[in-house]
Amino acid sequence: MNTENAVRVRFAPSPTGYLHVGGLRTALYNYLFARKNNGVFVLRIEDTDRTRYVEGAVENLIQTLRWAGLEFDEGPEKGGPKGPYIQSDRIALYQEHARRLLEEGKAYYAFDTPEELDEMRKLQEKTQAPLKYDRRALMLSAQEVQQKLAAGVPAVVRLRVPDATTVAFDDLIRGRVEFSSDQIDDQVLLKSDGYPTYHLANVVDDHLMGITHVIRGEEWLSSTPKHVLLYQYFGWEVPQFAHLPLLLNPDKSKLSKRQGDVAVEDYRSKGYLREAIINFVAFLGWNPGDEREMFTLEDLVKEFSLERVGKSGAIFNVEKLDWLNFQHLRRKPDTEVLAMLREHLKQSSLANRNFDDAYLLSVIGAMGERVTFVRDFVEKSGYFFQAPNRYDPDVLKKRWKPDTPQKLRRLIEEFSLLENPQREDYESALLRVARSLELKNSELIHPLRLAVSGVGAGPGLYDILFILGKEETHRRVVSAIERLSQLT
Ligand code: GLU
């Protein structure tokens, strides 16, 4: 299957400590493209910027990708034929390639101090000259360069960008993209500490790892001409590029941490399902071309194509994510929801209470259409887990009259005669009492709901009574009568 020209793609995050939702989208599209084409999905960690190093970030990234279901074929921990897959383990390779460019005159040493570069930039700003390295290092003679190197003057290696040509490539999403070489800076490739910059390491690795398609965010588009030059200088085949549209806030500003959560972990800990997150993220730039909105990862593998990825920015709309969470939760088998509910209860203040499976399954059945998150079972229908300790004051005012207690007493007497009552037995008992007291049904229904649940809305009343059972219903009505009679 994986012959020499098979599709190989990679997700190449920098370990910043968390996985950004935009990163998850890049990972997902790469994963889908690989699966769709029987290709290989590589995870490569781009950690050559030592100032940004975060302890535990790589483990966290891998764990989050796996949680989302995006298993990679080659990468750290897993290994593979093109490793190592962490750039800090590959430094010698980058140095070797920088040397090659130096020898061929395609790169050059520069010895400028940060202060000198700063001054240069200020002058360029003042004179409105293009902001790029002015190539002063090229004025040095070969002998001067050797002397400085021998004396240990800190040196960087810069890319020698050709003058007055066009650097062009075909992007699978954006079509033909062209840059004038005059706009391109003589990019630093190797820093004075011997570490490569992103550009050199990225190109060397994409080539050595046999990457056929580079699928990444649009923010890297302006780096691509530098990469194309590097491929040309090394005499390597240029991979296919696909730059994914920017992610935008609903106000069209660039999605940023300031406006809300951007870490996948944040959504995970808020209780979003992986299915909903994957479905949501898939639609940030892609669509199936018809009305369908619900997709599982398997569906996406079948349907995804880069041709259906758009150019314009994708709006990140959390309400859509909530809707998808509701939909995916609804479609889950009850037993799976049960396991999640148990997990949630374990973490909550109800941890020491015991509920059997049948009980929880009937709560799930009653609430299924009313919950967006698993935590909603407890937050929206806490009365299934605990007798109410307060009663909604608005409902109370509207529904609880001075003679309500005596009517409810009459009702629970009738209930106590029932044997092993089903939903409809509660209903017919209530109708009998209403008839004999000459009441409208609602004069019993509303206060009864308030007494057993503390609130005025929820699933069908007879469902609630049936789930709580005869004894618990009785206890709650008695307790409500006692506590509310004191109030009114
Ligand atoms: N390390 C870059 C990042 O953090 C990778 C960009 C690319 O895919 O080339 O996103």
mmCIF file of N, CA and C and ligand atoms in Angstrom, residues 10 12-14 46 198 202 216 220, ligand 1:
data_model
loop_
_atom_site.group_PDB
_atom_site.id
_atom_site.type_symbol
_atom_site.label_atom_id
_atom_site.label_comp_id
_atom_site.label_asym_id
_atom_site.label_seq_id
_atom_site.Cartn_x
_atom_site.Cartn_y
_atom_site.Cartn_z
ATOM 1 N N ARG A 10 1.679 15.447 7.015
ATOM 2 C CA ARG A 10 2.129 15.557 8.402
ATOM 3 C C ARG A 10 1.384 16.667 9.121
ATOM 4 N N ALA A 12 2.435 19.241 12.055
ATOM 5 C CA ALA A 12 3.747 19.639 12.579
ATOM 6 C C ALA A 12 3.633 20.736 13.627
ATOM 7 N N PRO A 13 2.979 20.456 14.743
ATOM 8 C CA PRO A 13 2.760 21.513 15.723
ATOM 9 C C PRO A 13 4.027 21.876 16.501
ATOM 10 N N SER A 14 4.053 23.113 16.970
ATOM 11 C CA SER A 14 5.061 23.501 17.951
ATOM 12 C C SER A 14 4.449 23.239 19.322
ATOM 13 N N GLU A 46 7.681 20.329 16.150
ATOM 14 C CA GLU A 46 8.599 21.392 15.744
ATOM 15 C C GLU A 46 8.962 22.234 16.966
ATOM 16 N N TYR A 198 12.352 27.783 11.928
ATOM 17 C CA TYR A 198 11.239 26.983 11.429
ATOM 18 C C TYR A 198 11.418 26.631 9.950
ATOM 19 N N ASN A 202 11.665 22.858 8.722
ATOM 20 C CA ASN A 202 10.420 22.421 8.115
ATOM 21 C C ASN A 202 10.657 21.824 6.726
ATOM 22 N N ARG A 216 -1.699 23.095 5.682
ATOM 23 C CA ARG A 216 -1.497 23.892 6.897
ATOM 24 C C ARG A 216 -2.271 25.194 6.805
ATOM 25 N N TRP A 220 0.723 30.526 7.184
ATOM 26 C CA TRP A 220 2.048 30.110 6.704
ATOM 27 C C TRP A 220 2.255 30.401 5.230
HETATM 28 N N1 GLU B 1 5.369 24.386 13.431
HETATM 29 C C1 GLU B 1 4.396 25.064 12.624
HETATM 30 C C2 GLU B 1 3.169 25.301 13.489
HETATM 31 O O1 GLU B 1 3.328 25.415 14.648
HETATM 32 C C3 GLU B 1 4.109 24.217 11.424
HETATM 33 C C4 GLU B 1 3.581 24.947 10.240
HETATM 34 C C5 GLU B 1 3.582 24.024 9.054
HETATM 35 O O2 GLU B 1 2.735 23.130 9.030
HETATM 36 O O3 GLU B 1 4.452 24.153 8.214
HETATM 37 O O4 GLU B 1 2.054 25.375 13.060
#
